[in-house]
Coordinates of C-alpha atoms in Angstrom, one line a residue:
Chain A
M1 CA 80.5 71.2 30.8
R2 CA 77.9 73.6 29.4
N3 CA 76.0 75.1 32.3
K4 CA 72.3 75.4 32.1
I5 CA 71.0 76.8 35.3
D6 CA 69.2 79.8 36.8
E7 CA 71.9 80.5 39.5
G8 CA 69.7 82.9 41.4
R9 CA 66.9 80.4 41.7
F10 CA 69.3 77.6 42.6
R11 CA 70.7 79.8 45.4
E12 CA 67.1 80.3 46.7
L13 CA 66.6 76.6 46.7
L14 CA 69.7 76.0 48.6
E15 CA 68.6 78.7 51.2
E16 CA 65.2 77.0 51.4
S17 CA 66.9 73.7 51.9
D18 CA 69.1 75.2 54.6
D19 CA 66.0 76.4 56.4
L20 CA 64.5 73.0 56.3
H21 CA 67.8 71.5 57.2
S22 CA 68.1 73.7 60.3
D23 CA 64.7 72.6 61.4
A24 CA 65.6 69.0 60.9
L25 CA 68.9 69.5 62.6
R26 CA 67.4 71.1 65.6
S27 CA 65.0 68.1 65.8
A28 CA 67.9 65.7 65.3
R29 CA 70.0 67.3 68.0
A30 CA 67.1 67.1 70.5
G31 CA 66.6 63.5 69.4
L32 CA 70.3 62.8 69.8
D33 CA 70.1 63.4 73.6
D34 CA 67.3 60.9 73.7
Y35 CA 69.3 58.4 71.7
V36 CA 72.2 58.7 74.0
E37 CA 70.2 58.7 77.2
A38 CA 68.4 55.5 76.2
A39 CA 71.6 53.9 75.2
R40 CA 73.1 54.9 78.6
E41 CA 70.2 53.4 80.4
A42 CA 70.5 50.2 78.4
R43 CA 74.1 50.0 79.4
L44 CA 73.3 50.6 83.1
A45 CA 70.5 48.1 82.9
A46 CA 72.9 45.6 81.4
R47 CA 75.5 46.2 84.1
R48 CA 72.8 45.7 86.7
E49 CA 71.9 42.5 85.1
T50 CA 75.5 41.4 85.1
S51 CA 76.0 42.2 88.7
R52 CA 72.7 40.5 89.6
W53 CA 73.2 37.3 87.6
G54 CA 77.0 37.1 87.4
P55 CA 77.6 36.1 91.1
V56 CA 74.6 33.8 91.0
A57 CA 76.0 32.0 88.1
A58 CA 79.5 31.9 89.5
A59 CA 78.2 30.6 92.9
A60 CA 76.4 27.9 91.1
G61 CA 79.6 26.9 89.4
V62 CA 78.6 28.2 86.0
T63 CA 81.7 30.4 85.8
G64 CA 81.7 30.1 82.0
A65 CA 78.2 31.5 81.9
A66 CA 79.1 34.3 84.2
T67 CA 82.1 35.2 82.1
L68 CA 80.1 35.0 79.0
L69 CA 77.4 37.2 80.5
A70 CA 79.9 39.8 81.6
S71 CA 81.9 39.8 78.3
G72 CA 78.6 39.8 76.3
T73 CA 77.5 42.9 78.2
A74 CA 80.8 44.6 77.7
W75 CA 80.7 43.7 74.0
A76 CA 77.1 45.0 73.6
A77 CA 78.1 48.4 75.2
G78 CA 81.3 48.6 73.2
D79 CA 79.4 47.6 70.1
D80 CA 77.3 50.7 70.1
I81 CA 80.3 53.0 70.6
A82 CA 82.3 51.1 67.9
A83 CA 79.4 51.4 65.5
L84 CA 79.2 55.1 66.1
Q85 CA 82.9 55.6 65.8
T86 CA 83.0 53.6 62.6
A87 CA 80.2 55.7 61.2
A88 CA 82.0 58.9 62.2
G89 CA 85.1 57.6 60.3
I90 CA 83.1 57.0 57.2
E91 CA 81.6 60.5 57.4
N92 CA 85.1 62.0 58.0
L93 CA 86.3 60.3 54.9
A94 CA 83.3 61.5 52.9
V95 CA 84.0 65.1 54.0
Q96 CA 87.7 64.8 53.1
T97 CA 86.8 63.3 49.7
Y98 CA 84.3 66.0 48.8
K99 CA 86.7 68.6 50.0
T100 CA 89.4 67.2 47.7
A101 CA 87.0 66.9 44.8
L102 CA 86.0 70.6 45.2
T103 CA 89.6 71.5 44.5
L104 CA 89.4 69.9 41.0
P105 CA 88.5 72.3 38.2
F106 CA 85.7 70.1 36.9
I107 CA 84.0 69.8 40.3
G108 CA 84.7 73.0 42.2
G109 CA 86.5 75.2 39.7
S110 CA 85.7 77.3 36.7
S111 CA 84.7 74.4 34.4
A112 CA 82.4 72.9 37.0
N113 CA 78.7 72.4 36.5
P114 CA 77.2 74.7 39.2
V115 CA 74.6 72.1 40.2
V116 CA 77.3 69.5 40.7
K117 CA 79.5 72.0 42.6
A118 CA 76.6 73.1 44.9
F119 CA 75.7 69.4 45.4
A120 CA 79.3 68.6 46.5
E121 CA 79.4 71.6 48.9
K122 CA 76.0 70.8 50.4
T123 CA 76.7 67.1 50.7
M124 CA 80.0 67.7 52.3
G125 CA 78.2 69.8 54.9
Q126 CA 75.6 67.1 55.5
H127 CA 78.4 64.5 56.1
N128 CA 80.0 66.9 58.5
E129 CA 76.8 67.1 60.5
H130 CA 76.5 63.3 60.5
A131 CA 80.0 63.0 61.8
T132 CA 79.3 65.5 64.5
A133 CA 76.1 63.6 65.5
F134 CA 77.8 60.2 65.6
N135 CA 80.8 61.5 67.5
A136 CA 78.6 63.3 70.0
A137 CA 76.7 60.1 70.6
A138 CA 79.9 58.1 71.0
Q139 CA 81.3 60.6 73.5
R140 CA 78.1 60.7 75.5
L141 CA 78.2 56.9 75.8
G142 CA 81.7 57.2 77.2
G143 CA 83.7 56.6 74.0
K144 CA 86.2 58.7 72.2
P145 CA 85.3 60.7 69.1
Q146 CA 86.6 59.3 65.8
T147 CA 88.4 62.1 64.0
A148 CA 90.2 60.0 61.5
P149 CA 88.8 58.7 58.2
D150 CA 87.7 55.1 57.8
P151 CA 90.9 53.1 57.3
K152 CA 89.8 50.7 54.7
Y153 CA 88.1 53.2 52.4
A154 CA 90.7 55.9 53.0
E155 CA 93.1 53.5 51.2
V156 CA 90.6 53.2 48.3
V157 CA 90.3 56.9 48.0
K158 CA 94.1 57.3 48.2
Q159 CA 94.6 54.9 45.3
T160 CA 91.7 56.3 43.3
V161 CA 92.4 60.1 43.5
P162 CA 95.6 60.1 41.4
K163 CA 93.8 58.3 38.6
I164 CA 90.9 60.8 38.4
K165 CA 90.6 62.3 35.0
G166 CA 87.1 63.8 34.9
A167 CA 83.8 64.3 36.7
A168 CA 82.7 60.7 36.0
D169 CA 85.6 59.3 38.0
V170 CA 84.8 61.6 41.0
V171 CA 81.1 60.7 40.8
G172 CA 82.0 57.0 40.7
L173 CA 84.2 57.3 43.8
A174 CA 81.5 59.3 45.6
I175 CA 78.9 56.7 44.8
T176 CA 81.1 54.0 46.4
L177 CA 81.5 56.0 49.6
E178 CA 77.8 56.9 49.8
D179 CA 76.8 53.3 49.2
V180 CA 79.2 52.0 51.8
A181 CA 77.9 54.5 54.3
A182 CA 74.2 53.7 53.6
Q183 CA 74.8 49.9 53.6
T184 CA 76.7 50.2 56.9
Y185 CA 74.0 52.2 58.6
V186 CA 71.2 50.0 57.3
K187 CA 73.0 47.0 58.8
N188 CA 73.8 48.9 62.0
V189 CA 70.0 49.4 62.5
G190 CA 69.9 45.7 63.1
L191 CA 72.9 45.6 65.4
V192 CA 72.7 48.5 67.9
S193 CA 71.2 48.0 71.3
T194 CA 68.5 50.6 71.6
A195 CA 65.5 51.8 69.6
E196 CA 66.9 55.3 69.6
L197 CA 70.2 54.4 68.1
R198 CA 68.3 52.3 65.5
Q199 CA 66.4 55.4 64.5
L200 CA 69.6 57.5 64.4
F201 CA 71.2 55.1 62.0
A202 CA 68.1 54.8 59.9
S203 CA 67.7 58.6 59.7
V204 CA 71.2 59.0 58.3
A205 CA 71.0 55.9 56.0
G206 CA 68.1 57.4 54.2
V207 CA 70.1 60.6 53.5
E208 CA 73.2 58.8 52.2
S209 CA 71.1 56.7 49.9
Q210 CA 69.6 59.9 48.5
H211 CA 73.1 61.2 47.8
K212 CA 73.7 57.9 46.0
A213 CA 70.5 58.2 44.0
I214 CA 71.4 61.7 42.7
L215 CA 75.0 60.7 42.0
L216 CA 73.8 57.7 40.0
A217 CA 71.6 59.9 37.9
V218 CA 74.5 62.4 37.4
Q219 CA 76.8 59.6 36.5
A220 CA 74.4 58.3 33.8
L221 CA 74.1 61.7 32.3
V222 CA 77.9 62.3 32.3
K223 CA 78.6 58.9 30.9
G224 CA 75.9 59.4 28.3
G225 CA 77.6 62.5 27.1
T226 CA 74.8 64.9 28.2
P227 CA 76.2 66.6 31.2
E228 CA 74.4 69.8 30.2
L229 CA 71.2 68.0 31.3
I230 CA 72.4 68.2 34.9
A231 CA 70.3 71.2 35.7
L232 CA 67.8 72.4 38.3
P233 CA 65.1 72.5 37.3
P234 CA 65.8 69.8 34.7
D235 CA 64.5 69.9 31.2
L236 CA 62.4 66.8 31.6
T237 CA 61.6 66.5 28.0
K238 CA 65.2 66.0 27.1
L239 CA 66.2 63.5 29.9
P240 CA 66.6 60.0 28.6
A241 CA 64.1 57.4 29.8
E242 CA 66.7 55.6 32.0
A243 CA 67.3 58.8 34.0
G244 CA 64.0 58.1 35.7
S245 CA 65.0 54.8 37.2
V246 CA 68.8 54.7 37.3
G247 CA 68.9 56.3 40.7
F248 CA 67.3 53.5 42.6
P249 CA 68.4 50.1 41.3
D250 CA 67.5 48.0 44.4
T251 CA 64.1 47.2 45.6
F252 CA 65.5 46.4 49.1
Y253 CA 68.7 48.3 50.1
P254 CA 71.6 45.8 50.2
T255 CA 74.0 45.4 53.1
A256 CA 76.7 43.2 51.7
M257 CA 79.2 46.0 51.5
A258 CA 78.6 47.2 55.0
A259 CA 81.7 48.1 57.0
P260 CA 82.2 45.8 60.0
V261 CA 81.2 47.5 63.3
E262 CA 84.9 47.5 64.5
E263 CA 86.4 48.8 61.3
G264 CA 86.6 52.4 62.4
A265 CA 86.5 52.0 66.2
V266 CA 89.0 54.1 68.1
K267 CA 91.6 51.8 69.6
Chain B
M1 CA 35.3 50.0 46.8
S2 CA 38.9 49.3 45.7
V3 CA 41.1 52.3 45.3
F4 CA 43.1 50.4 42.7
P5 CA 42.6 51.7 39.1
R6 CA 42.2 49.5 36.2
R7 CA 45.2 49.4 33.8
G8 CA 44.7 52.0 31.2
K9 CA 46.3 52.6 27.7
R10 CA 49.4 54.7 27.6
A11 CA 48.8 56.6 24.5
E12 CA 50.4 59.8 25.8
M13 CA 53.4 58.2 27.4
A14 CA 56.7 58.9 25.5
I15 CA 58.1 55.4 26.1
S16 CA 57.6 52.4 23.9
E17 CA 56.4 49.0 25.2
R18 CA 59.7 47.4 24.0
E19 CA 61.7 49.9 26.1
L20 CA 59.5 49.3 29.0
S21 CA 59.8 45.5 28.7
Q22 CA 63.5 45.7 28.5
M23 CA 63.7 48.0 31.5
T24 CA 61.4 45.8 33.5
R25 CA 63.5 42.7 32.6
E26 CA 66.7 44.4 33.8
L27 CA 65.0 45.5 36.9
D28 CA 63.7 42.0 37.6
Q29 CA 67.3 40.7 37.3
L30 CA 68.6 43.2 39.8
H31 CA 65.6 42.7 42.0
E32 CA 66.1 38.9 42.1
S33 CA 69.7 39.3 43.2
T34 CA 68.7 41.2 46.4
F35 CA 65.3 39.7 47.0
S36 CA 66.5 36.2 48.0
Q37 CA 68.3 37.6 51.0
V38 CA 65.3 39.6 52.0
R39 CA 63.0 36.6 51.6
T40 CA 65.1 34.7 54.2
T41 CA 64.8 37.7 56.6
L42 CA 61.0 37.8 56.0
D43 CA 60.7 34.0 56.6
E44 CA 62.5 34.5 59.9
L45 CA 60.2 37.4 60.7
T46 CA 57.2 35.3 60.0
A47 CA 58.4 32.5 62.2
N48 CA 59.0 34.9 65.1
L49 CA 55.7 36.6 64.6
G50 CA 54.0 33.2 64.4
Q51 CA 55.4 32.4 67.9
V52 CA 54.3 35.8 69.2
V53 CA 50.8 35.2 67.9
R54 CA 50.6 31.9 69.7
H55 CA 52.0 33.5 72.9
S56 CA 49.9 36.7 73.0
S57 CA 51.0 37.5 76.6
T58 CA 54.2 38.9 75.1
R59 CA 52.4 41.5 73.1
R60 CA 53.0 44.2 75.7
S61 CA 56.6 44.3 74.9
F62 CA 56.1 45.0 71.2
F63 CA 56.0 48.8 71.1
L64 CA 58.4 51.3 72.5
G65 CA 57.9 55.1 72.7
A66 CA 55.0 57.4 72.8
A67 CA 53.2 56.1 69.7
G68 CA 53.8 52.6 70.9
A69 CA 52.1 53.5 74.1
V70 CA 49.0 54.5 72.1
A71 CA 49.2 51.1 70.3
L72 CA 49.7 49.3 73.5
G73 CA 46.7 51.1 75.0
T74 CA 44.6 49.8 72.2
V75 CA 45.8 46.3 72.5
A76 CA 45.4 46.4 76.3
A77 CA 41.8 47.7 75.8
C78 CA 41.1 44.6 73.7
S79 CA 42.9 42.1 75.8
S80 CA 42.3 43.1 79.3
G81 CA 38.6 43.1 79.5
S82 CA 37.7 40.4 82.0
T83 CA 34.5 38.5 82.0
P84 CA 32.3 39.1 85.1
P85 CA 31.7 36.2 87.3
A86 CA 28.6 34.1 86.5
G87 CA 25.5 35.7 87.9
Q88 CA 27.0 39.1 88.1
S89 CA 25.7 40.7 85.0
S90 CA 26.6 44.3 84.5
P91 CA 23.9 46.2 82.6
A92 CA 26.1 49.3 82.4
A93 CA 29.0 47.5 80.9
P94 CA 29.9 48.9 77.5
P95 CA 29.9 46.6 74.5
Q96 CA 33.2 44.9 73.9
P97 CA 35.2 46.6 71.1
P98 CA 35.8 44.4 68.0
K99 CA 38.8 42.2 68.4
E100 CA 41.8 43.5 66.5
T101 CA 43.0 41.4 63.6
Y102 CA 46.5 43.0 63.6
T103 CA 48.3 43.6 66.8
G104 CA 51.8 44.4 67.9
D105 CA 54.4 44.1 65.2
L106 CA 51.8 42.7 62.8
K107 CA 49.9 46.0 63.0
V108 CA 53.0 47.8 61.7
V109 CA 53.4 45.2 59.0
A110 CA 49.7 45.7 58.0
L111 CA 50.3 49.5 58.1
A112 CA 53.3 49.2 55.9
T113 CA 51.4 47.0 53.4
A114 CA 48.6 49.5 53.2
L115 CA 51.0 52.3 52.7
E116 CA 52.8 50.5 49.9
N117 CA 49.4 49.7 48.3
L118 CA 48.5 53.4 48.5
A119 CA 51.7 54.2 46.6
V120 CA 50.9 51.6 44.0
T121 CA 47.5 53.2 43.7
A122 CA 48.9 56.6 43.2
Y123 CA 51.4 55.6 40.6
G124 CA 48.9 53.3 38.9
G125 CA 46.4 56.2 38.9
A126 CA 49.0 58.5 37.4
L127 CA 49.6 56.0 34.6
K128 CA 45.9 55.7 34.0
K129 CA 45.6 59.5 33.8
A130 CA 48.7 59.7 31.5
G131 CA 47.2 57.1 29.3
A132 CA 44.0 59.1 29.0
G133 CA 45.9 62.2 28.2
E134 CA 44.9 64.0 31.4
L135 CA 48.4 65.0 32.4
G136 CA 49.6 66.3 29.1
T137 CA 52.7 64.8 27.5
V138 CA 54.6 62.6 30.0
P139 CA 58.4 62.8 29.5
P140 CA 60.1 59.4 29.1
A141 CA 62.1 59.8 32.2
V142 CA 59.0 60.5 34.3
A143 CA 57.2 57.5 32.7
T144 CA 60.1 55.2 33.6
F145 CA 60.3 56.6 37.1
V146 CA 56.6 55.9 37.7
Q147 CA 56.8 52.4 36.3
T148 CA 59.9 51.5 38.3
A149 CA 58.8 53.0 41.6
M150 CA 55.4 51.4 41.3
K151 CA 56.9 48.0 40.8
Q152 CA 59.2 48.5 43.8
H153 CA 56.3 49.5 46.0
A154 CA 54.3 46.5 44.7
D155 CA 57.3 44.2 45.7
H156 CA 57.4 45.8 49.1
A157 CA 53.7 45.2 49.6
Q158 CA 54.0 41.6 48.4
A159 CA 56.9 41.0 50.9
W160 CA 54.9 42.4 53.8
N161 CA 51.7 40.5 52.7
A162 CA 53.7 37.3 52.7
V163 CA 54.5 37.9 56.4
L164 CA 50.8 38.5 57.2
A165 CA 49.8 35.4 55.3
K166 CA 52.3 33.2 56.9
A167 CA 51.3 34.5 60.3
G168 CA 47.7 33.4 59.6
K169 CA 46.4 37.0 59.1
P170 CA 44.4 38.3 56.2
T171 CA 46.6 40.0 53.6
V172 CA 46.1 43.7 53.0
T173 CA 45.1 44.2 49.4
D174 CA 43.8 47.8 49.6
A175 CA 44.9 50.9 51.4
P176 CA 42.9 51.1 54.7
L177 CA 44.5 54.2 56.0
S178 CA 43.3 57.5 57.5
I179 CA 45.1 59.4 54.7
T180 CA 43.8 57.4 51.7
Q181 CA 40.7 59.4 50.9
D182 CA 42.6 62.7 50.8
Q183 CA 45.3 61.2 48.7
V184 CA 42.9 59.7 46.2
A185 CA 41.1 63.0 46.0
M186 CA 44.4 64.7 45.2
L187 CA 45.1 62.2 42.5
T188 CA 41.7 62.7 41.0
A189 CA 42.3 66.4 40.9
A190 CA 45.8 66.1 39.4
K191 CA 46.1 67.8 36.0
S192 CA 49.8 67.7 35.2
V193 CA 53.0 65.9 35.8
P194 CA 54.1 68.3 38.6
D195 CA 50.7 67.7 40.3
V196 CA 51.3 64.0 40.4
A197 CA 55.0 64.4 41.3
K198 CA 54.0 66.5 44.4
L199 CA 51.4 63.9 45.5
A200 CA 54.0 61.1 45.0
L201 CA 56.7 63.0 46.8
N202 CA 54.4 63.5 49.8
L203 CA 53.7 59.7 49.9
E204 CA 57.3 58.8 49.5
N205 CA 58.3 61.1 52.4
I206 CA 55.5 59.7 54.6
A207 CA 56.7 56.1 53.7
A208 CA 60.3 57.0 54.5
Q209 CA 59.4 58.5 57.8
T210 CA 57.1 55.6 58.7
Y211 CA 59.8 53.1 58.1
T212 CA 62.2 55.3 60.1
F213 CA 59.7 55.2 62.9
A214 CA 59.3 51.5 62.5
T215 CA 63.0 50.8 63.0
A216 CA 62.6 52.1 66.5
N217 CA 59.1 50.8 67.2
V218 CA 59.1 47.2 65.9
T219 CA 60.7 44.7 68.2
D220 CA 61.3 41.7 65.9
P221 CA 64.8 41.8 64.4
G222 CA 63.5 40.6 61.0
G223 CA 60.9 43.4 61.0
I224 CA 63.5 46.0 62.0
I225 CA 66.0 45.1 59.3
T226 CA 63.3 44.8 56.6
A227 CA 62.0 48.3 57.5
A228 CA 65.6 49.5 57.4
T229 CA 66.2 48.0 53.9
I230 CA 63.0 49.5 52.5
Q231 CA 63.4 53.0 54.0
P232 CA 66.4 54.1 51.8
V233 CA 64.5 53.0 48.6
E234 CA 61.6 55.4 49.5
T235 CA 64.0 58.2 50.3
M236 CA 65.7 57.6 46.9
H237 CA 62.3 57.9 45.2
A238 CA 61.8 61.1 47.1
A239 CA 65.2 62.5 46.0
I240 CA 64.4 61.9 42.3
L241 CA 60.9 63.4 42.7
N242 CA 62.4 66.5 44.3
F243 CA 64.8 66.8 41.3
V244 CA 61.9 66.3 38.9
L245 CA 60.0 69.2 40.6
G246 CA 63.1 71.4 40.4
Q247 CA 63.6 71.4 44.1
Y248 CA 66.9 70.6 45.9
P249 CA 66.9 66.8 46.0
I250 CA 68.2 66.2 49.5
P251 CA 66.7 68.9 51.7
D252 CA 67.1 67.1 55.1
T253 CA 70.3 66.1 56.8
F254 CA 68.4 63.6 58.9
I255 CA 65.2 61.7 58.0
G256 CA 62.6 62.7 60.6
V257 CA 59.5 61.0 61.9
S258 CA 57.1 63.8 62.4
N259 CA 55.1 62.9 59.3
A260 CA 55.3 59.1 59.9
L261 CA 52.1 57.2 59.9
K262 CA 51.5 55.7 63.3
P263 CA 49.7 52.3 63.8
D264 CA 46.4 54.1 64.6
A265 CA 46.4 55.3 61.0
L266 CA 45.4 51.8 60.0
T267 CA 41.6 51.9 59.7
V268 CA 41.0 48.2 59.4
K269 CA 40.5 46.3 62.7

């Protein structure tokens, strides 16, 4: 790849981005405590409801209802933890995959486009932060941290890596992982039990979809035989028209590929 | 006065009508594949909100959090005023505030519609200025971006308006927001592609944060998931705009809510 970039300027941009990121992260960490506290309260409230209504239902002979109520409550609490653990597993896999990709000469080596390399490094760091946040929330709710990668997509990565021949293959794999992550978190917004956890999943979904948007644009340029146009700032006059829309193909973000809540739960 | 610009010629845009038509067709096909699912969700949302409108006593549970408390206060102010008993007129009683058209989740729906309309206005205005040659030569990729993003925002607005219409509320066809005047002024002052890109980036970030806020502050499951499916689309627009401006495209590790529009930003009652 021919590299067209002002590396000094790019480094400045990354530093500016890191400053912004640090601010956002501080805010997110503060918010994380709120997320967890609210989820805890929801669990305690649910337990109180169970203890209040379970015996009443049982005394009335509605044992089925009492059991259902109890198991439903247990499921709801476990559901949040499982969702967080599954999310952490997806993030762990993303970190591992970007780490592996950065060992390849055309992503992290001498023939790499500096923008793509820097993107991979920065994105890996962001996924690491997401994993930390999801695991912290899972632990605060009484669950175990998920330190392993998502089992289903780890297999996909395992099968794909030996077949990688160039940057386009890596980008394609990364798009799949980012898309699964975003779809999973969008769906989880509708599943988790508290407003705070909904916001946590939404706040990360928006970032994964941004990774996907940039990767789709990069993929189009690589496949189009113009990788030199992957530059920051870009030469807008040379970018093909499709580059302006290829990054956001859906009007409403889909969820069909979302990982099931239990997929990455710690057994 | 409508903030919507009239369609203008695109003399300065470096993209042909044929290319644009082809692109729009492809986009429509993609759009239709995901939209049917969303339509079902929106129908459910409408049905739920219809019930809520009929049972207004449940309004108090609509909003959570600090901003929700503000919204609640407004709703409470409107709904808790009691009529004095006959013969006990109160000369000092303040006049009743106008009854709110949009309350609870429907206020967030109206807010989202107005915000989408504002984005359509901004992109439409950019196209008009481009057509008039006021932004210099517009690169093809930028033209495509503007057309595509504008269409997606129009679709979002249409989806939200369908909810309002089915709930028996007036649709929002303009941008009655506290930020509209400033945004339109910025658009009027824009003289280049970067000027427009900065304006659009700001709006996309506001939209993304507003939807993030909405996921935590709307109570209807259909409303929550609809906000969740739109939010990533706005963040993707923002990423591409950052790239266009030569900025790092994904500056934040978590999408915040500090710049989200809250329900009180809706200026229509």
